[in-house]
Structure formats: C-alpha cells, structure tokens
Short mmCIF file of C-alpha atoms in Angstrom, two decimals:
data_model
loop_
_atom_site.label_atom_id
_atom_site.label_comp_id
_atom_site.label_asym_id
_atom_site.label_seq_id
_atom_site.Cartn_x
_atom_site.Cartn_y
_atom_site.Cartn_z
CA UNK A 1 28.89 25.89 67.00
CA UNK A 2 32.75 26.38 68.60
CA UNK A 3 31.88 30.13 69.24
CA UNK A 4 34.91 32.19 68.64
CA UNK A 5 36.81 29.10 67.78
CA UNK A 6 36.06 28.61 64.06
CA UNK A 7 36.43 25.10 63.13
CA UNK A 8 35.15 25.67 59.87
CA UNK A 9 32.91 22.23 60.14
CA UNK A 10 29.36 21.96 61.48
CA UNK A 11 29.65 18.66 63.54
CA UNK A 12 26.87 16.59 65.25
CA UNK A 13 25.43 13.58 67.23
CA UNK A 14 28.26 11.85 69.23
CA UNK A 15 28.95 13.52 72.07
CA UNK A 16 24.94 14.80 71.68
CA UNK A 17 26.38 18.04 69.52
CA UNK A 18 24.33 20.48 68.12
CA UNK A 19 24.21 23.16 65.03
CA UNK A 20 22.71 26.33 64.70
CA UNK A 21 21.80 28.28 61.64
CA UNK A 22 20.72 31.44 60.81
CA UNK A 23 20.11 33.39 57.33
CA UNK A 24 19.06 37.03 57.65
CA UNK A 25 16.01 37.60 55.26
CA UNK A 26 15.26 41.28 56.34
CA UNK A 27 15.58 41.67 52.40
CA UNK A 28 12.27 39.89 51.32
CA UNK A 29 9.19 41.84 52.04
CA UNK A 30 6.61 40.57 54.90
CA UNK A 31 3.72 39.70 52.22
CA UNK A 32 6.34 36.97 50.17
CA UNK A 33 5.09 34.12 49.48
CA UNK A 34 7.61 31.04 49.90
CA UNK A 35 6.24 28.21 47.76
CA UNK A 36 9.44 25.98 49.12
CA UNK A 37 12.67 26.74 51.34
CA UNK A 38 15.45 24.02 51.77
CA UNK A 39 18.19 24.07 54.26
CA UNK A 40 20.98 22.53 51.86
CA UNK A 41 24.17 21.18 54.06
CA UNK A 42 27.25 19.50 52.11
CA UNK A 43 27.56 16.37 54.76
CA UNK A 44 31.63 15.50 54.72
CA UNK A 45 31.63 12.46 56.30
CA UNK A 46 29.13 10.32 58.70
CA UNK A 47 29.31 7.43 61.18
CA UNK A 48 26.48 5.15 59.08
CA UNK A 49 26.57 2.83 62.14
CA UNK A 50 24.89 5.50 64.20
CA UNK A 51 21.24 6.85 64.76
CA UNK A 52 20.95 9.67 62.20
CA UNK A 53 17.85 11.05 62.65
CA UNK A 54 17.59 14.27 62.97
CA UNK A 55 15.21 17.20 63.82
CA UNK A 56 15.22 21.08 62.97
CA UNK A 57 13.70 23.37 66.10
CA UNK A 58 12.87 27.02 65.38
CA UNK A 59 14.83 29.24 68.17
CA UNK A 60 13.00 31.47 70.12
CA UNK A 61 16.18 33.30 71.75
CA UNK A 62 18.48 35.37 70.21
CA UNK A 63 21.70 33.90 69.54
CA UNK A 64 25.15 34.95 67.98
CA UNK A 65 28.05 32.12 67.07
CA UNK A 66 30.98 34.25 69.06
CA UNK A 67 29.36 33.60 72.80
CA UNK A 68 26.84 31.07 72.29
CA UNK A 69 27.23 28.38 74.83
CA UNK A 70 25.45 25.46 76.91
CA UNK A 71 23.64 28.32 78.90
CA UNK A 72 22.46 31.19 76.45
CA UNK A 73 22.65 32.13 72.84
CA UNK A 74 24.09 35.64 74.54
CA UNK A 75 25.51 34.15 77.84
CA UNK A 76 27.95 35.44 80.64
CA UNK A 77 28.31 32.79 82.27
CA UNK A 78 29.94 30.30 80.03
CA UNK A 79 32.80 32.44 79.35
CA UNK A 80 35.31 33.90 81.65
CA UNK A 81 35.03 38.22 80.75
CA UNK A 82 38.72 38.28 79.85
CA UNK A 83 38.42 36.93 76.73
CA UNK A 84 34.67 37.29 76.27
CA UNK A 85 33.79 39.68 72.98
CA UNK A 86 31.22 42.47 73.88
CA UNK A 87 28.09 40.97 72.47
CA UNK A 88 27.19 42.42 69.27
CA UNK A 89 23.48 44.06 70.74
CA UNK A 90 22.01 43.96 73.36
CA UNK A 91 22.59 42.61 76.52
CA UNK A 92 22.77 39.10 78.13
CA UNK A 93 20.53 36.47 77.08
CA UNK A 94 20.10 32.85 79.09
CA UNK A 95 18.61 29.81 78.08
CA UNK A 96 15.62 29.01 80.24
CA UNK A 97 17.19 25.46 80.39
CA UNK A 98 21.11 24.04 79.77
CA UNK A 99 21.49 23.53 75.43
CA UNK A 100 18.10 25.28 74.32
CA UNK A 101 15.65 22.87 75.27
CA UNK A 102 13.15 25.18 77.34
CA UNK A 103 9.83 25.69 75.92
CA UNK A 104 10.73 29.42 76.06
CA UNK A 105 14.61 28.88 73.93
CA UNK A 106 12.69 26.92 70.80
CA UNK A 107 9.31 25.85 69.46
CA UNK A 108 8.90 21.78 70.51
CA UNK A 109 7.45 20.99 68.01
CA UNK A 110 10.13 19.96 65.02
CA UNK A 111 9.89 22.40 62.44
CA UNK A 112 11.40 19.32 60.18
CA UNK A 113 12.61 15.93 60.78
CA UNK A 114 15.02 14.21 58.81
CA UNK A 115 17.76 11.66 58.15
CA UNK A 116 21.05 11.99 56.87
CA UNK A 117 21.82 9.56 54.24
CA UNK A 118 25.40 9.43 52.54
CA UNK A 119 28.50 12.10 52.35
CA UNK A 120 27.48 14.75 50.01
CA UNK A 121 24.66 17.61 49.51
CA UNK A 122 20.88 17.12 51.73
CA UNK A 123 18.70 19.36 52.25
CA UNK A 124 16.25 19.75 55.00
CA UNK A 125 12.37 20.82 54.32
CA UNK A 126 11.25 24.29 55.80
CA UNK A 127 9.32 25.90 53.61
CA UNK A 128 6.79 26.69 56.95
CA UNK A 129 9.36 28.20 58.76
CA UNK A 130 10.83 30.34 56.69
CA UNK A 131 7.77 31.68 55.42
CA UNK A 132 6.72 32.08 59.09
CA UNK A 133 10.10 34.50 59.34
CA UNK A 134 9.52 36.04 56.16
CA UNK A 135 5.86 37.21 57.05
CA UNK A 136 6.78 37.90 60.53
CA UNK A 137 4.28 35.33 62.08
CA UNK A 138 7.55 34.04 64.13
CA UNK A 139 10.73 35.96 65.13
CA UNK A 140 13.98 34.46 62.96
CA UNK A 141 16.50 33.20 65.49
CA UNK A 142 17.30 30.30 62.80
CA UNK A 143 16.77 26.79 63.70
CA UNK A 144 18.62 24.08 65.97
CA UNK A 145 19.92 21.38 64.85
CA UNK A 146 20.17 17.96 66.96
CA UNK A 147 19.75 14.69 67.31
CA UNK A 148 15.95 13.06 67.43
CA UNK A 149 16.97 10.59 69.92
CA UNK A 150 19.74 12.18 71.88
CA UNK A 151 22.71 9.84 73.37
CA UNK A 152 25.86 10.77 74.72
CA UNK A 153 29.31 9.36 73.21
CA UNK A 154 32.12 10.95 74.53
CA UNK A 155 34.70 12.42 71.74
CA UNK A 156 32.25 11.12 68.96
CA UNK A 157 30.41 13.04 66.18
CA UNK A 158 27.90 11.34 63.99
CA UNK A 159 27.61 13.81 61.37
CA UNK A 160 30.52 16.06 59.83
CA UNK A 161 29.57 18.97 57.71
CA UNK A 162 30.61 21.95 56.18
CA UNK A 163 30.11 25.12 58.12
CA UNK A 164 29.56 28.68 56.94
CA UNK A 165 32.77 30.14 57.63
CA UNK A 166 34.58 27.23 55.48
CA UNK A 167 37.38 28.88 53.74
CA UNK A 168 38.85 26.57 51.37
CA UNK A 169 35.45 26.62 49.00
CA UNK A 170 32.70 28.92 49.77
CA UNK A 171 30.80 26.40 47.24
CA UNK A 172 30.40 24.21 50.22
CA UNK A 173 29.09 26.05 52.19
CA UNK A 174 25.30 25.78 53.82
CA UNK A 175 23.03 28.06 52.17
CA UNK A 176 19.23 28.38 52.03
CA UNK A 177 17.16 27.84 48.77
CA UNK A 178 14.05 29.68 48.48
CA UNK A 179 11.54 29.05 45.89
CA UNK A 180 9.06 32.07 45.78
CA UNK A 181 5.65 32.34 44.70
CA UNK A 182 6.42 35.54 42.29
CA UNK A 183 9.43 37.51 41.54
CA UNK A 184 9.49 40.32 44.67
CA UNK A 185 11.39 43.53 44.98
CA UNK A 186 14.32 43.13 47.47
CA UNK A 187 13.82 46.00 50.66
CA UNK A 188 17.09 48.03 50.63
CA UNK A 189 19.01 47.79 53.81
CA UNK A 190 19.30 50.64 55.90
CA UNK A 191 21.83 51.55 58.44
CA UNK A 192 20.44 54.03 60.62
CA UNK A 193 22.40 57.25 61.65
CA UNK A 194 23.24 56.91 65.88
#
C-alpha cells in the first residue's frame, strides 16, 4: 500500500514490503457457509532468485489505504496534517508495534502460507478466514500480506502485482472467489439517515 499515492501495483518482499487487502462481505448473511474462498492475485513480474514465501495474517485493526502507514492502519503520526485526508470514520488508530506485527494489529498465527511461483494468476487458500468474517467469529480488517522470512533489500521488490485500483484492465485486478455451501440471499445495504 502507497496510501494516497496510487501506484496501481501491489508490490512486495525487497525492501521487506507489505500488501493489504480487504473485500467488504457485509452482503452475505452471518449463517453462510463458505465451502472454499481464494485470494486470486495476477503476479506481473517476480525476482525468482529471491525467497518467495509468503504468509497471509488476519488484521485485527482497522485500516484504510489513504493514511495507512508504518505506525497505524488510521495513523497521525506518519503524515504531516497538511496534506493528511480526514479519515473516513472514526478516529485515530495506532499499531501496537511499527508495520502490524503486535499481537493486538493481527492474529500470529498465518491464516495461509504460500509461495509464489511464475508471472501470472495464484491464488492464496482462506476459506477459514473468510468464513470466520462471514459468520462474525472474527472482525474483517482483511489480511496482511508479507514475507515468511523477512529481509531487508533496499530499493528491491520481490513480487510485482496488480493492485485494485489498476486502471488499464479491471480484469486484473485482485478479487476474492467464494465457493458457498448453498445459493444465499444477498442482505441489502443500507445507508442510514444522520
């Protein structure tokens, strides 16, 4: 994630870069069953001389791509208030520790592990997670993507894909594939009156 500076590529590894992704699913009802969910990213291009194993951490914090930074997914701090946006809800949110890795900013434990193989479309196993979002057993925040043995290589990335605001071809885009149990009626959304 750039923030407010939309690359329009989801990069990784290298310089110990991260990705984080979020699909709202407020439209499935809590009692769903997901019989399999895959993260599906179109990889661009990859360094195949470098580690590329990979992990996927549910986020425990809430987050939003325009003021996300090394110190909260809702931060102050990062970003100087004159050309900060207002944050979209609420107020300020820290990470208990620098790039989401406190025990209180994501779940340890990998919700997947994985290993990107060749340019082209992957997809990522989290058929747990998802239905752990979908029944409301665990808050969505989306999940965090990074490196399983984190290094540091400065102006590097390992891992080049496209990001959800790519405008060239929305085809390319990440998306989420859910496999249900049974067909389900969709909740309507509601915007509440202020």
């Amino acid at each position: 994630s750039f923030g407010s500076d939309l690359r329009h590529i989801l990069s990784l590894g290298g310089e110990a870069r991260r990705g984080f992704i979020k699909y709202d699913l407020t439209f499935l009802p809590k009692d769903a069953k997901v019989k399999k969910a895959l993260l599906a990213l179109n990889v661009k291009k990859l360094d195949e001389k470098a580690d590329l194993h990979y992990v996927a951490h549910l986020i425990r914090k809430r987050w939003h791509e325009a003021v996300i930074g090394p110190l909260g997914g809702f931060n102050g701090t990062d970003y100087s208030n004159a050309w900060r946006p207002n944050f979209p809800v609420g107020g300020e949110e820290n990470w208990e520790k620098p790039r989401c890795d406190g025990d209180a900013d994501r779940v340890n434990a990998p919700a997947a592990e994985f290993k990107f193989e060749k340019p082209g479309w992957m997809s990522i196993e989290l058929t747990g997670a998802v239905q752990s979002w979908v029944s409301g057993a665990q808050e969505n925040h989306g999940v965090l993507l990074a490196m399983a043995h984190e290094t540091f290589k400065h102006a590097k990335e390992d891992v080049t894909a496209y990001a959800s605001d790519y405008p060239v071809d929305p085809a390319l885009r990440p998306r989420l594939v859910l496999v249900l149990e049974k067909s389900v009626t969709s909740i309507a959304f509601k915007v509440d009156e202020l």
